Every structure is written in C-alpha cells, then in structure tokens.
Coordinates of C-alpha atoms and ligand atoms in Angstrom, one line a residue:
M1 CA -70.0 82.6 -52.1
S2 CA -70.0 80.4 -49.4
V3 CA -71.0 81.6 -45.8
A4 CA -69.0 78.6 -43.8
S5 CA -66.3 81.1 -42.7
A6 CA -68.5 83.7 -41.3
P7 CA -68.1 84.3 -37.1
P8 CA -70.6 82.4 -35.1
L9 CA -74.1 84.0 -35.4
A10 CA -76.1 81.6 -33.5
P11 CA -75.2 80.7 -29.8
D12 CA -75.1 77.0 -30.7
K13 CA -74.7 74.7 -33.4
I14 CA -78.0 73.0 -32.4
A15 CA -81.5 74.6 -31.9
V16 CA -83.3 72.5 -29.6
V17 CA -86.9 72.2 -30.1
I18 CA -89.5 72.2 -27.0
A19 CA -92.9 71.3 -28.0
R20 CA -95.3 70.8 -25.2
T21 CA -98.7 71.5 -24.4
R22 CA -98.8 73.0 -20.8
H23 CA -96.3 75.7 -19.3
K24 CA -95.4 73.4 -16.6
M25 CA -94.0 70.7 -19.0
I26 CA -92.1 73.4 -20.8
L27 CA -90.7 74.7 -17.5
A28 CA -89.4 70.8 -16.9
E29 CA -88.0 70.1 -20.4
L30 CA -86.1 73.5 -20.5
Q31 CA -84.3 72.5 -17.4
E32 CA -83.6 69.1 -18.5
A33 CA -82.6 70.3 -22.2
V34 CA -80.0 72.5 -20.4
K35 CA -78.7 70.0 -18.3
R36 CA -78.5 67.8 -21.6
G37 CA -76.2 70.5 -23.4
A38 CA -78.6 72.7 -25.1
G39 CA -77.4 76.4 -25.5
F40 CA -80.0 77.4 -27.8
I41 CA -83.8 76.3 -27.8
E42 CA -86.9 76.7 -30.0
L43 CA -90.0 77.1 -28.2
R44 CA -93.0 76.0 -30.1
L45 CA -95.4 78.0 -28.5
D46 CA -98.3 76.8 -30.9
Y47 CA -98.3 73.3 -29.1
L48 CA -99.3 75.3 -26.0
A49 CA -103.0 74.4 -25.0
K50 CA -103.6 77.5 -23.1
A51 CA -102.5 81.4 -24.3
V52 CA -98.8 81.5 -24.0
E53 CA -97.5 83.5 -20.8
A54 CA -94.0 84.4 -21.3
K55 CA -93.5 85.7 -17.9
R56 CA -94.2 82.1 -16.6
L57 CA -91.3 80.7 -18.6
T58 CA -88.5 83.4 -18.1
P59 CA -87.3 82.1 -14.5
A60 CA -86.3 79.1 -16.3
K61 CA -84.1 80.9 -19.0
Q62 CA -80.5 79.9 -19.1
C63 CA -79.9 80.3 -22.8
P64 CA -81.2 82.2 -25.9
W65 CA -84.6 81.4 -27.0
I66 CA -86.6 81.4 -30.4
A67 CA -90.3 82.1 -30.4
T68 CA -92.2 80.2 -32.9
L69 CA -95.9 80.1 -33.6
R70 CA -96.3 77.7 -36.5
R71 CA -99.7 77.2 -38.2
G72 CA -101.2 74.1 -39.3
S73 CA -100.1 74.5 -43.0
D74 CA -96.6 74.7 -42.0
G75 CA -96.6 71.5 -39.5
G76 CA -97.6 73.5 -36.5
R77 CA -100.6 73.6 -34.2
W78 CA -101.8 77.3 -33.9
P79 CA -105.4 76.9 -33.7
G80 CA -106.4 80.5 -33.9
S81 CA -106.7 83.0 -36.6
E82 CA -103.9 84.4 -38.4
A83 CA -104.5 87.8 -37.0
E84 CA -104.5 86.5 -33.7
R85 CA -101.1 84.5 -34.4
L86 CA -99.5 87.7 -35.6
T87 CA -100.7 89.5 -32.4
V88 CA -99.3 86.9 -30.1
M89 CA -96.0 86.7 -32.2
K90 CA -95.7 90.6 -31.6
Q91 CA -96.2 90.4 -28.0
M92 CA -93.6 87.5 -27.9
I93 CA -91.1 90.0 -29.7
V94 CA -91.5 92.7 -27.2
S95 CA -91.7 90.6 -24.1
G96 CA -88.1 90.6 -23.4
A97 CA -88.2 86.6 -23.5
F98 CA -86.9 85.9 -26.7
E99 CA -83.6 86.7 -28.4
W100 CA -84.9 85.3 -31.7
V101 CA -88.0 84.9 -33.7
D102 CA -89.3 82.6 -36.6
L103 CA -91.5 84.5 -39.0
E104 CA -92.7 82.6 -42.1
T105 CA -91.7 84.3 -45.5
D106 CA -95.2 85.4 -46.1
V107 CA -95.7 87.1 -43.0
A108 CA -92.4 88.3 -42.2
D109 CA -92.6 91.7 -44.1
Q110 CA -95.7 92.5 -41.9
V111 CA -93.7 92.3 -38.7
K112 CA -91.3 95.0 -38.1
R113 CA -87.7 94.4 -36.5
F114 CA -87.8 95.2 -32.7
G115 CA -84.5 96.0 -31.0
S116 CA -81.8 93.3 -30.8
V117 CA -84.5 90.4 -31.5
K118 CA -82.7 88.3 -34.4
R119 CA -85.2 86.9 -37.2
I120 CA -85.4 83.7 -38.8
V121 CA -87.4 84.0 -42.0
S122 CA -88.7 80.4 -42.9
Y123 CA -90.4 78.6 -45.5
H124 CA -91.9 75.2 -44.7
N125 CA -93.5 72.7 -47.2
M126 CA -95.0 69.8 -45.2
T127 CA -96.0 67.7 -48.3
E128 CA -93.1 68.3 -51.2
T129 CA -89.9 70.1 -52.3
P130 CA -91.9 72.5 -54.8
A131 CA -90.7 72.9 -58.2
D132 CA -90.0 76.6 -57.5
L133 CA -88.1 76.1 -54.2
E134 CA -85.2 78.3 -56.0
G135 CA -87.5 81.1 -56.6
I136 CA -88.8 81.1 -53.1
Y137 CA -85.5 81.3 -51.7
E138 CA -84.3 84.1 -54.2
K139 CA -87.5 86.2 -53.0
M140 CA -86.5 85.5 -49.3
L141 CA -83.1 86.5 -50.2
K142 CA -84.6 90.2 -50.2
Q143 CA -86.2 90.0 -46.8
D144 CA -85.1 91.2 -43.6
A145 CA -83.5 88.2 -41.8
D146 CA -80.7 87.2 -39.8
V147 CA -81.1 83.6 -40.9
L148 CA -83.2 82.1 -43.6
K149 CA -84.9 78.8 -43.2
L150 CA -86.0 76.2 -45.7
A151 CA -87.7 73.1 -44.7
V152 CA -89.3 71.0 -47.4
L153 CA -90.2 67.3 -47.7
A154 CA -88.0 65.0 -49.7
K155 CA -89.7 62.5 -51.7
N156 CA -86.3 61.3 -53.6
V157 CA -82.9 61.8 -53.8
D158 CA -83.3 64.6 -56.0
D159 CA -84.9 66.7 -53.9
C160 CA -82.0 66.4 -51.5
R161 CA -79.7 67.5 -54.1
R162 CA -81.6 70.8 -54.6
I163 CA -81.7 71.5 -50.7
L164 CA -78.1 70.8 -50.5
A165 CA -77.4 73.4 -53.6
I166 CA -79.2 75.9 -51.8
Q167 CA -77.1 75.3 -48.7
K168 CA -74.0 75.2 -50.1
N169 CA -74.2 78.4 -52.3
A170 CA -76.2 80.4 -49.8
P171 CA -75.1 84.1 -50.0
K172 CA -76.8 84.7 -46.4
P173 CA -76.9 82.4 -43.4
T174 CA -79.4 79.8 -44.4
V175 CA -80.4 76.6 -42.7
A176 CA -81.7 74.4 -45.3
F177 CA -82.8 71.0 -45.3
C178 CA -85.3 68.3 -46.3
M179 CA -87.7 66.5 -44.1
G180 CA -88.9 63.1 -44.2
E181 CA -86.2 59.7 -44.3
F182 CA -84.6 60.8 -47.5
G183 CA -84.1 64.2 -46.2
F184 CA -82.2 63.0 -42.9
P185 CA -78.6 63.4 -44.1
T186 CA -79.2 67.0 -45.3
R187 CA -80.4 68.1 -41.5
I188 CA -76.8 67.3 -40.4
L189 CA -74.6 68.1 -43.6
G190 CA -76.0 71.7 -43.2
L191 CA -73.2 72.5 -40.7
K192 CA -70.6 71.2 -43.2
L193 CA -72.0 73.4 -45.8
G194 CA -72.3 76.7 -43.6
A195 CA -75.4 76.5 -42.0
P196 CA -75.1 78.6 -38.6
F197 CA -77.2 76.1 -36.7
I198 CA -79.4 72.8 -37.3
Y199 CA -82.6 71.6 -35.2
A200 CA -82.9 68.8 -32.9
A201 CA -86.0 67.5 -30.9
F202 CA -85.8 67.6 -27.0
N203 CA -88.4 65.0 -26.8
R204 CA -88.2 62.3 -29.9
E205 CA -91.8 60.9 -28.8
R206 CA -93.2 64.7 -29.8
G207 CA -92.8 63.8 -33.6
V208 CA -92.7 67.8 -34.2
A209 CA -91.5 67.2 -37.7
P210 CA -90.7 64.2 -40.1
G211 CA -87.0 62.9 -39.8
L212 CA -86.2 65.5 -37.1
P213 CA -83.3 63.8 -35.0
S214 CA -83.2 64.2 -31.0
L215 CA -80.8 65.5 -29.0
D216 CA -80.1 62.4 -27.5
D217 CA -79.1 61.2 -31.4
F218 CA -76.4 64.0 -31.2
R219 CA -75.3 63.1 -28.1
T220 CA -74.9 59.3 -28.9
T221 CA -74.6 58.8 -32.5
Y222 CA -73.7 62.2 -34.6
P223 CA -71.0 64.4 -33.5
V224 CA -72.8 67.5 -34.9
R225 CA -71.1 70.3 -32.6
S226 CA -67.6 69.1 -34.2
I227 CA -68.9 69.3 -37.6
N228 CA -67.3 72.1 -39.6
A229 CA -66.1 72.8 -43.2
E230 CA -63.4 70.5 -43.1
T231 CA -65.3 67.5 -41.8
R232 CA -65.1 64.5 -43.9
V233 CA -68.1 62.7 -44.8
Y234 CA -69.1 59.0 -45.1
G235 CA -72.2 57.3 -45.0
L236 CA -74.2 54.3 -45.8
F237 CA -76.0 53.5 -48.9
G238 CA -79.3 51.2 -48.4
D239 CA -82.9 50.8 -48.3
P240 CA -84.0 50.6 -45.4
V241 CA -81.3 52.4 -43.4
A242 CA -83.2 53.9 -40.6
H243 CA -82.7 51.3 -38.3
S244 CA -78.8 50.6 -39.0
Y245 CA -76.4 50.2 -36.4
S246 CA -73.6 51.5 -38.9
P247 CA -74.1 55.2 -38.0
I248 CA -73.5 54.4 -34.3
L249 CA -70.6 52.1 -34.5
H250 CA -68.8 54.2 -37.4
N251 CA -69.4 58.0 -35.6
H252 CA -68.1 56.3 -32.3
M253 CA -64.9 54.7 -33.8
L254 CA -64.4 58.0 -36.0
R255 CA -64.3 60.0 -32.9
R256 CA -61.9 57.3 -31.0
L257 CA -59.6 57.6 -33.7
K258 CA -59.6 61.4 -33.6
V259 CA -60.9 61.6 -37.3
N260 CA -62.9 65.0 -38.0
A261 CA -65.6 62.9 -39.9
V262 CA -69.4 62.2 -39.8
Y263 CA -70.9 59.3 -41.1
L264 CA -74.6 59.4 -42.2
P265 CA -77.3 57.3 -43.4
F266 CA -78.6 57.9 -47.1
R267 CA -81.5 56.2 -48.1
V268 CA -81.6 55.0 -51.6
P269 CA -84.2 53.1 -53.4
D270 CA -83.4 50.1 -55.5
G271 CA -81.8 51.0 -58.9
Q272 CA -80.9 54.8 -57.8
L273 CA -77.4 54.2 -56.7
P274 CA -75.5 55.8 -59.7
T275 CA -77.9 59.1 -58.9
A276 CA -77.2 59.2 -55.4
A277 CA -73.8 58.8 -55.8
K278 CA -73.6 62.0 -58.1
V279 CA -76.0 63.8 -55.9
Y280 CA -74.0 63.4 -52.9
D281 CA -70.6 63.7 -54.6
T282 CA -71.6 67.6 -54.4
V283 CA -70.9 67.5 -50.6
P284 CA -68.6 65.8 -51.1
V285 CA -68.6 62.4 -49.4
S286 CA -65.5 60.3 -49.4
G287 CA -66.6 56.7 -48.7
Y288 CA -69.9 54.5 -48.2
S289 CA -70.7 51.4 -46.7
V290 CA -73.3 49.9 -49.0
T291 CA -76.2 47.5 -48.1
I292 CA -79.5 45.8 -49.3
P293 CA -80.4 46.3 -52.1
H294 CA -77.2 48.0 -53.5
K295 CA -74.3 45.6 -53.4
E296 CA -74.1 44.3 -56.7
A297 CA -75.0 47.6 -58.4
A298 CA -71.9 49.0 -56.1
A299 CA -69.6 46.4 -57.8
V300 CA -71.0 47.8 -61.2
L301 CA -70.7 51.7 -60.7
A302 CA -66.8 51.2 -59.4
Q303 CA -64.2 52.2 -61.8
E304 CA -61.7 49.9 -59.9
V305 CA -62.5 46.7 -57.9
D306 CA -60.6 44.6 -55.5
A307 CA -60.2 40.8 -55.7
T308 CA -63.1 39.7 -53.6
V309 CA -65.2 42.1 -55.5
A310 CA -64.3 40.4 -58.9
Q311 CA -65.1 37.3 -57.5
T312 CA -68.2 37.6 -55.8
G313 CA -69.7 40.6 -58.3
A314 CA -70.7 42.2 -55.0
A315 CA -69.5 45.3 -52.9
N316 CA -70.2 46.7 -49.7
T317 CA -67.4 49.4 -49.5
L318 CA -67.1 52.4 -52.2
L319 CA -64.2 54.6 -51.6
R320 CA -63.8 57.7 -53.4
Q321 CA -60.5 58.3 -55.7
P322 CA -58.4 61.2 -56.1
N323 CA -59.7 60.6 -59.7
G324 CA -63.3 61.1 -58.9
G325 CA -64.2 57.4 -59.5
F326 CA -64.8 54.7 -56.9
H327 CA -62.8 51.6 -55.5
A328 CA -65.0 49.0 -54.6
Y329 CA -64.2 46.4 -51.9
N330 CA -66.3 43.6 -50.2
T331 CA -65.4 43.5 -46.6
D332 CA -68.2 41.1 -46.0
Y333 CA -65.9 38.5 -47.5
S334 CA -62.8 39.2 -45.3
A335 CA -65.0 39.5 -42.3
I336 CA -66.3 36.0 -42.8
L337 CA -62.8 34.4 -43.1
D338 CA -61.4 36.6 -40.2
S339 CA -64.2 35.5 -37.9
L340 CA -63.5 31.8 -38.8
H341 CA -59.9 32.1 -38.7
T342 CA -59.9 33.8 -35.5
H343 CA -62.3 31.4 -33.8
L344 CA -60.3 28.6 -34.9
E345 CA -57.0 30.1 -33.7
E346 CA -58.6 30.4 -30.4
R347 CA -59.9 26.9 -30.4
A348 CA -56.3 25.8 -30.9
R349 CA -55.1 27.7 -28.0
T350 CA -57.5 26.5 -25.7
Q351 CA -58.9 23.1 -26.9
K352 CA -58.3 20.1 -24.6
A353 CA -56.2 17.4 -26.3
E354 CA -58.9 14.8 -25.6
D355 CA -60.9 17.0 -28.0
G356 CA -58.7 16.1 -30.8
P357 CA -56.9 18.5 -33.2
V358 CA -58.7 21.7 -34.6
P359 CA -59.5 21.6 -38.1
E360 CA -57.8 23.7 -40.8
V361 CA -60.3 25.9 -42.5
G362 CA -59.7 23.9 -46.0
Q363 CA -60.3 20.6 -44.5
M364 CA -63.9 21.6 -43.2
F365 CA -67.1 20.6 -44.8
A366 CA -69.4 23.6 -44.8
L367 CA -73.4 23.7 -44.8
V368 CA -74.4 27.0 -45.9
L369 CA -78.2 28.1 -45.4
G370 CA -79.4 30.7 -47.8
A371 CA -78.4 31.9 -51.3
G372 CA -78.7 35.6 -51.0
G373 CA -76.1 38.4 -50.8
V374 CA -74.3 37.3 -47.6
S375 CA -74.3 33.7 -48.4
R376 CA -72.8 34.6 -51.7
S377 CA -69.8 36.0 -50.1
I378 CA -69.8 33.3 -47.5
A379 CA -69.7 30.7 -50.4
H380 CA -67.2 32.4 -52.6
A381 CA -64.8 33.2 -49.2
L382 CA -65.1 29.3 -48.1
M383 CA -64.4 27.8 -51.6
K384 CA -61.3 30.0 -52.0
A385 CA -60.0 28.6 -48.6
G386 CA -60.6 25.3 -49.7
T387 CA -63.6 24.2 -47.6
H388 CA -66.1 21.7 -48.9
V389 CA -69.2 23.6 -49.5
T390 CA -72.9 22.4 -49.6
I391 CA -75.7 25.3 -50.2
A392 CA -79.3 24.8 -49.1
A393 CA -81.5 27.5 -49.9
R394 CA -85.5 27.9 -49.7
T395 CA -85.6 29.0 -53.4
Y396 CA -83.9 26.0 -55.0
D397 CA -83.2 27.6 -58.2
R398 CA -81.4 30.1 -56.6
A399 CA -79.2 27.8 -54.4
V400 CA -78.4 26.0 -57.9
K401 CA -77.3 29.0 -59.6
L402 CA -75.1 30.1 -56.5
A403 CA -73.6 26.3 -56.3
A404 CA -72.8 26.5 -60.2
E405 CA -71.2 29.9 -59.9
V406 CA -68.9 28.8 -57.1
G407 CA -68.3 25.0 -57.9
C408 CA -70.1 23.6 -55.0
K409 CA -72.8 21.1 -54.0
V410 CA -76.5 21.9 -53.4
V411 CA -79.3 20.3 -51.8
D412 CA -83.2 21.0 -51.8
W413 CA -83.9 23.3 -48.4
Q414 CA -85.9 20.2 -46.9
A415 CA -82.7 17.8 -47.3
R416 CA -80.6 20.3 -45.3
H417 CA -80.4 18.1 -42.2
N418 CA -79.0 15.1 -44.2
V419 CA -76.0 16.9 -45.3
L420 CA -73.1 15.1 -43.6
P421 CA -70.1 15.1 -42.8
C422 CA -70.9 18.8 -41.6
D423 CA -68.2 20.7 -39.3
I424 CA -69.7 24.3 -39.8
V425 CA -73.2 25.5 -40.5
V426 CA -73.3 29.0 -41.6
N427 CA -76.7 30.9 -41.4
G428 CA -77.0 33.2 -44.2
T429 CA -80.6 33.6 -44.0
P430 CA -82.4 36.0 -41.8
V431 CA -84.2 33.3 -39.9
G432 CA -84.2 34.0 -36.2
M433 CA -83.7 37.8 -36.6
H434 CA -85.8 40.4 -34.9
P435 CA -88.9 40.2 -34.4
D436 CA -89.0 36.4 -35.2
T437 CA -86.6 35.4 -32.5
D438 CA -88.3 32.2 -31.8
E439 CA -87.2 30.3 -35.2
S440 CA -84.2 28.7 -36.0
P441 CA -83.2 27.5 -39.8
V442 CA -82.1 24.1 -38.6
H443 CA -83.5 21.6 -35.9
H444 CA -81.6 21.4 -33.0
S445 CA -81.0 17.5 -33.3
F446 CA -78.7 18.5 -36.2
L447 CA -76.5 20.4 -33.9
K448 CA -73.7 17.9 -32.5
P449 CA -71.2 18.7 -29.8
G450 CA -67.8 20.1 -31.6
M451 CA -69.8 21.4 -34.6
T452 CA -69.1 25.1 -35.4
V453 CA -72.1 27.3 -35.9
F454 CA -71.9 30.7 -37.5
D455 CA -74.9 32.7 -37.4
T456 CA -74.7 35.9 -39.8
V457 CA -77.8 37.2 -37.9
Y458 CA -77.0 39.9 -35.5
T459 CA -80.4 41.3 -34.2
P460 CA -80.3 39.8 -31.7
E461 CA -76.9 38.4 -31.3
N462 CA -78.1 35.3 -29.0
T463 CA -80.6 34.0 -31.5
L464 CA -82.6 30.6 -31.1
L465 CA -79.9 29.0 -33.4
V466 CA -77.0 30.4 -31.1
Q467 CA -78.9 29.5 -28.0
E468 CA -79.2 25.8 -29.3
A469 CA -75.8 25.5 -30.6
R470 CA -74.3 26.6 -27.1
A471 CA -76.6 24.1 -25.5
R472 CA -75.4 21.3 -27.6
E473 CA -71.9 22.3 -26.7
C474 CA -71.2 23.6 -30.3
H475 CA -68.7 26.3 -30.8
V476 CA -70.1 29.5 -32.1
I477 CA -69.3 32.6 -34.2
T478 CA -72.0 35.2 -33.8
G479 CA -73.0 37.9 -36.2
V480 CA -71.9 40.4 -34.2
D481 CA -68.4 39.2 -34.5
M482 CA -68.9 39.3 -38.3
F483 CA -70.5 42.6 -38.6
V484 CA -67.9 44.3 -36.4
R485 CA -65.1 43.0 -38.4
Q486 CA -66.7 44.1 -41.9
A487 CA -67.1 47.5 -40.2
A488 CA -63.5 47.5 -38.9
R489 CA -62.0 47.0 -42.3
Q490 CA -64.2 49.9 -43.5
L491 CA -63.1 52.1 -41.1
E492 CA -59.5 51.2 -42.1
L493 CA -60.4 51.8 -45.6
F494 CA -61.7 55.3 -44.8
T495 CA -59.3 56.7 -42.5
G496 CA -56.2 54.4 -42.8
Q497 CA -56.1 53.3 -39.1
M498 CA -57.5 49.6 -38.2
P499 CA -59.4 50.1 -35.2
A500 CA -59.6 47.6 -32.3
I501 CA -62.2 45.0 -32.6
D502 CA -63.3 44.4 -29.0
P503 CA -64.2 47.8 -28.2
M504 CA -66.2 47.7 -31.4
R505 CA -68.1 44.6 -30.4
E506 CA -68.8 46.1 -27.0
L507 CA -70.4 49.3 -28.5
L508 CA -72.4 47.4 -31.0
R509 CA -73.8 45.3 -27.9
K510 CA -74.6 48.4 -26.0
A511 CA -76.0 50.1 -28.9
M512 CA -78.4 47.0 -29.5
S513 CA -79.4 47.0 -25.8
P514 CA -82.5 48.9 -25.1
V515 CA -80.7 50.7 -22.2
T516 CA -79.7 53.7 -24.2
Y517 CA -77.9 55.4 -21.3
A518 CA -75.3 53.0 -21.9
L519 CA -74.6 54.6 -25.2
E520 CA -74.6 58.2 -23.4
E521 CA -72.1 56.6 -21.0
E522 CA -70.2 56.1 -23.8
A523 CA -70.2 59.3 -25.4
R524 CA -69.2 60.8 -22.0
K525 CA -66.4 58.5 -21.8
S526 CA -65.4 59.6 -25.6
D527 CA -65.4 63.3 -24.3
G528 CA -63.3 62.9 -21.5
E529 CA -60.9 60.4 -22.6
D530 CA -60.6 60.3 -26.5
A531 CA -62.2 63.3 -27.8
P532 CA -60.2 65.7 -30.3
D533 CA -59.3 69.2 -29.0
D534 CA -62.0 70.9 -31.3
D535 CA -64.6 68.5 -29.5
A536 CA -63.7 70.0 -26.0
D537 CA -67.2 71.7 -25.4
E538 CA -69.0 68.7 -26.4
D539 CA -72.0 67.9 -24.2
Ligands
LIG601 P1 -81.0 38.1 -49.1 O1 -80.2 38.6 -50.0 O2 -82.5 38.9 -49.1 O3 -80.9 36.5 -49.0 C1 -81.9 36.2 -48.0 C2 -81.9 34.4 -48.1 O4 -82.3 33.9 -47.2 C3 -82.4 34.1 -49.5 O5 -81.6 32.8 -49.9 C4 -83.5 33.8 -49.2 O6 -84.5 32.7 -49.8 C5 -83.3 33.2 -47.6 N1 -84.7 33.0 -46.7 C6 -85.4 34.5 -46.4 N2 -86.2 34.1 -45.4 C7 -86.3 32.7 -45.3 C8 -87.2 31.9 -44.5 N3 -87.8 32.3 -43.6 N4 -86.4 30.5 -44.6 C9 -85.7 30.3 -45.4 N5 -85.0 30.9 -46.1 C10 -85.2 32.2 -46.1 O7 -80.3 38.7 -47.6 P2 -78.8 38.8 -47.2 O8 -78.0 40.1 -47.9 O9 -78.1 37.5 -47.7 O10 -78.9 39.0 -45.7 C11 -79.4 37.9 -45.1 C12 -79.2 38.0 -43.5 O11 -77.7 38.0 -43.4 C13 -79.5 39.4 -43.0 O12 -80.9 39.1 -42.5 C14 -78.5 39.6 -41.8 O13 -79.2 39.1 -40.8 C15 -77.4 38.7 -42.0 N6 -76.3 39.6 -42.5 C16 -75.4 39.8 -41.7 C17 -74.3 40.7 -41.7 C18 -73.3 40.6 -40.6 O14 -72.2 41.4 -40.9 N7 -73.4 40.2 -39.5 C19 -73.8 41.2 -42.8 C20 -74.9 41.0 -44.0 C21 -76.0 40.5 -43.6 P3 -85.2 33.4 -51.1 O15 -84.6 33.6 -52.3 O16 -86.3 32.3 -51.0 O17 -86.2 34.6 -50.5

C-alpha cells in the first residue's frame, strides 16, 4: 500500500538541516533559513562543540524542529559515550523545544514516547546499501515511529532500485533514500513516491552527508515543494552528471511551461544504460536526455528511432512510449543545423551589400575539428545539408573512420591550418573548455574576416576561439546557442510545447555565472509571474 495520499504529517516537504559548532551560529542560521523559506528544521546537535543549551536556542524558534544527536558510526560527530548521548536526547525530548526527535533504530526502543513529540526512527549506513536492508526495514516497521528513515550509501544503480522499491511500497510514512552521487535522484523522488518530507542542508559547505542537496539547490534548481504523486519525472543519463547545467535549464523551463514535472541527474556508468533504464522505469521516468558516454547505447536501446538517430547511430534523447519502449532522437543534430540556419538568416537580414551575398549552407566549405560524439553529429548534419566537409582530429584513425562513414575529406590534425577554402570552422573538441580556457584548437592567424566560427564548447561561452574570432571579424555561433537549442527540442519532445530560445539562453548564462543570486532572482520571478497554482506557496 502506498502512503502517497495520506494527509500531511510533516509541517513542510523539506527538513532543512542546520549543523554548526556554536549556538551563536545556529541562531544566525535559524533566522536566515526561515527567511529563505524553511518551515521545518533539523538541528544536528551532535555538531555543537559545547553542551547543548536548548533554552539559548528557543527564542529563535519560528517553525517545528527535529532534535538529532548523531554518533560517528552514523555519520555524526557526537564525541561522548552512548549513555551520555541517550541522556542528552531524553533531555531534549522533554525540553519543550522540539516537536520531533530522531532516534536510531537500535536505541529507539530504549526511549519512551513523550507527549506530542513525534518520533523519526532511523537507520544510517555510510559505507553501503547492506544486503539485509529490507530485513532491517521490516524490523523498523514494528517500532514506535511516526516516520521511518533509511539513509544508505549507493555504490551503483541497483542500490537505488532497492531503496526506491522500499519507498514506493512503504506501509508506514517513510523517508528512504541513497546517499552519494548515485543516490542523488532518490533523495528527491521520495516526494513523488510518498515520503512525507525530504532533507536539505542549509549550508552547502557543511558537508553534512554525501550528496545532500542544499536549500538553495531547491530554490534555484529543483522545484521540490510542487512534487506530488502526479509529478512527471524526466532526467539526464550520463557519467559524470553532477556539474551538468541541464537540470537548472530543464526545471526552470518546465516551470515556465506550467508542467508538473521534475528533471533529475542520473549518474550511470558506461555499459549500464539498459540496467538504469529498467531501474528508473519503476518510478516511472517519462524521458531522458542522454550524454557522455551513453549516446550510442541509447540509439541501440530504443525500439524506435528517428531519421537522425538512424543516420548517426547516436541519440541524446529517449522518450518513453505508451507501449513501454523508447523512441530515440538526436536533438544535437537538429540544434547544429538550427544554429547555423538562424545565424545565416540573421546575416542575410543585417549584412551590408558590400560584404557580398550570404552563402547557403550547401555552398559552404567546413573544417570540423574532432571526431568524437558531437563531431559525428556535426559531420552528418553538414553532409546532409550539402556542405563540403573536411575533418581533422587528434587521433587520425578516428577521423578517417568518421570521414569514411559520412563520405567527406580528412586531413591530419597537424595539417588543419592548410584546409582551404574554409567558410566555417566547427570546434567539436573540448579544447578551450574550463579549466583550460587559455587554449584554442586553431591558431588565430587561420581566422579570416567573414569566416563563420562555431564553437560547440559552452563552458565558458566566450572561449579563446570565440574571442579571437570576434577580434578578427569572423561571424560567431557559440556552444550556448547549440546547447539551448538541443535542450529546447528535448523539452518540446517531453511536453509537446516548444519553449522560446531567448529566455533559455539568458537562463543558461545566468546559471553559468558565479553570481548564483541571479538564479534565485529568476526563481522568484517564476514564482511571482509564471508559477502554476499549486506552486503558490513556493519559497
Ligand atoms: P568526445 O566524444 O570525447 O570527442 C572529443 C574529440 O575531441 C575527439 O576527437 C578527441 O580526440 C578530441 N580531443 C580531445 N582533446 C583534444 C585536444 N586536447 N586536442 C585535440 N583534440 C582533442 O567528446 P564529445 O561528446 O564529442 O564532446 C566534445 C565537446 O563538445 C565537449 O567537450 C563539449 O564542450 C562540446 N559539446 C557541446 C554541446 C552543445 O550543446 N553545445 C553538446 C555536446 C558536446 P581523441 O579521439 O584523440 O581523444
């Protein structure tokens, strides 16, 4: 039986964790957390360097609190003995300062229920998802608890499957999630699968638990307060995924499109795409973006593929079909051509007569740098458009293979500056990407006025190649333009609505800027102007 439809048990969907060594700092964070929308706070009293004094904290009380005093083996910092810990815990329970208490499953039976104080009975495992987790949970179900909590470290996708199954089938209110990067999506999916609340760190820097999102992550990226059983789930399959900008972009746009959906990063190691697709099907997940290293595997996994996937053998989008299978698309391919066509149309509108006619894509001579995943889509798309393509790649054999596949020319990497004529250079290598921002894949003397330079690197947007191209009066298409277009088409496939490109470009630029408050501002704007009705109480 699912508990998804039970009346709200907790005062808020987010329990904000405050973990500081001094009472003074706790008081400051309590105030700030409430200001930032916290309505339920867990105080990690084990972090305090001195004995806890509840009466020093209560003047700052503005919402219900959970008292937690975690020992080292459970990821906490309690320095004293177990007997002392239980004594302090009982003092907190009767202090009147806390509405909730967290008691570990092995000590919960030694602490009697007191008044209206609600009990979270918890199990933590900082090293693994144990083989007998289901048995541990069965025993916990018999304990005196208002909420059961399971927090275990995931080492692989299968660990996530087990925790999701427990969460989904929980007969009592349960918050079950995996810690670590693999487990990240399970922390948020709980709200769809019936968890009364999930956890967030107030202070990202405190590193309270591996993979614990911060309250700011929920304000800027994940719309967790609007998640319910009906929320559709989308996500990104890749490895690595932790620093991807796709969750920020997709979640903001889903809100703007007024779709009750959330988009999550799923870390999936090479070779494990079919397993991951099966595991997350149990949620279920309606569609995925696909990035390194799974684009070719995604094309193989799908039962139906569109023409661009059939042509390139690579997919960056998987859409779940009513029959349970996947339809695969390659929106990188369409984004490359859309970026180029839009750029040429813009030039046709604005270019002075003395600069001559704007070329057609089919008349252009292109130098494609790189022979990896993105260059593959570039070469196929340009060849299909009739462009004269030459490929140069660091690993010559790879370039030869791709050139043979698409039917274009190839040159040695060292000879790339000799490719003439050249109307357009497309960088499909990561050269120039953060942190190696002082590198460019071509010498600036190769760049001539009027040439088009298309850099697919988008972190940063203004790569050295882009800067040098502008300085030498080239026309520029940036990786941001392409990234936004491939994401926009994915959103159209996910929701049936094509989002506007310009706000997405703005959003991505803000997300990549170190000034994170720009995103908070964006979140507030969405709340005020565009949020769906069920979001009215958000932040
Ligand atoms: P990939 O499959 O790993 O291919 C990278 C290619 O670049 C390979 O040919 C590789 O050569 C070459 N390369 C790597 N380091 C190099 C260096 N220092 N000098 C010269 N060549 C080098 O990667 P991918 O998926 O194609 O992605 C490449 C880049 O495209 C990414 O880093 C990203 O910036 C960009 N991208 C942008 C978008 C967008 O939407 N804007 C989308 C996808 C990718 P070897 O075979 O010798 O390693």
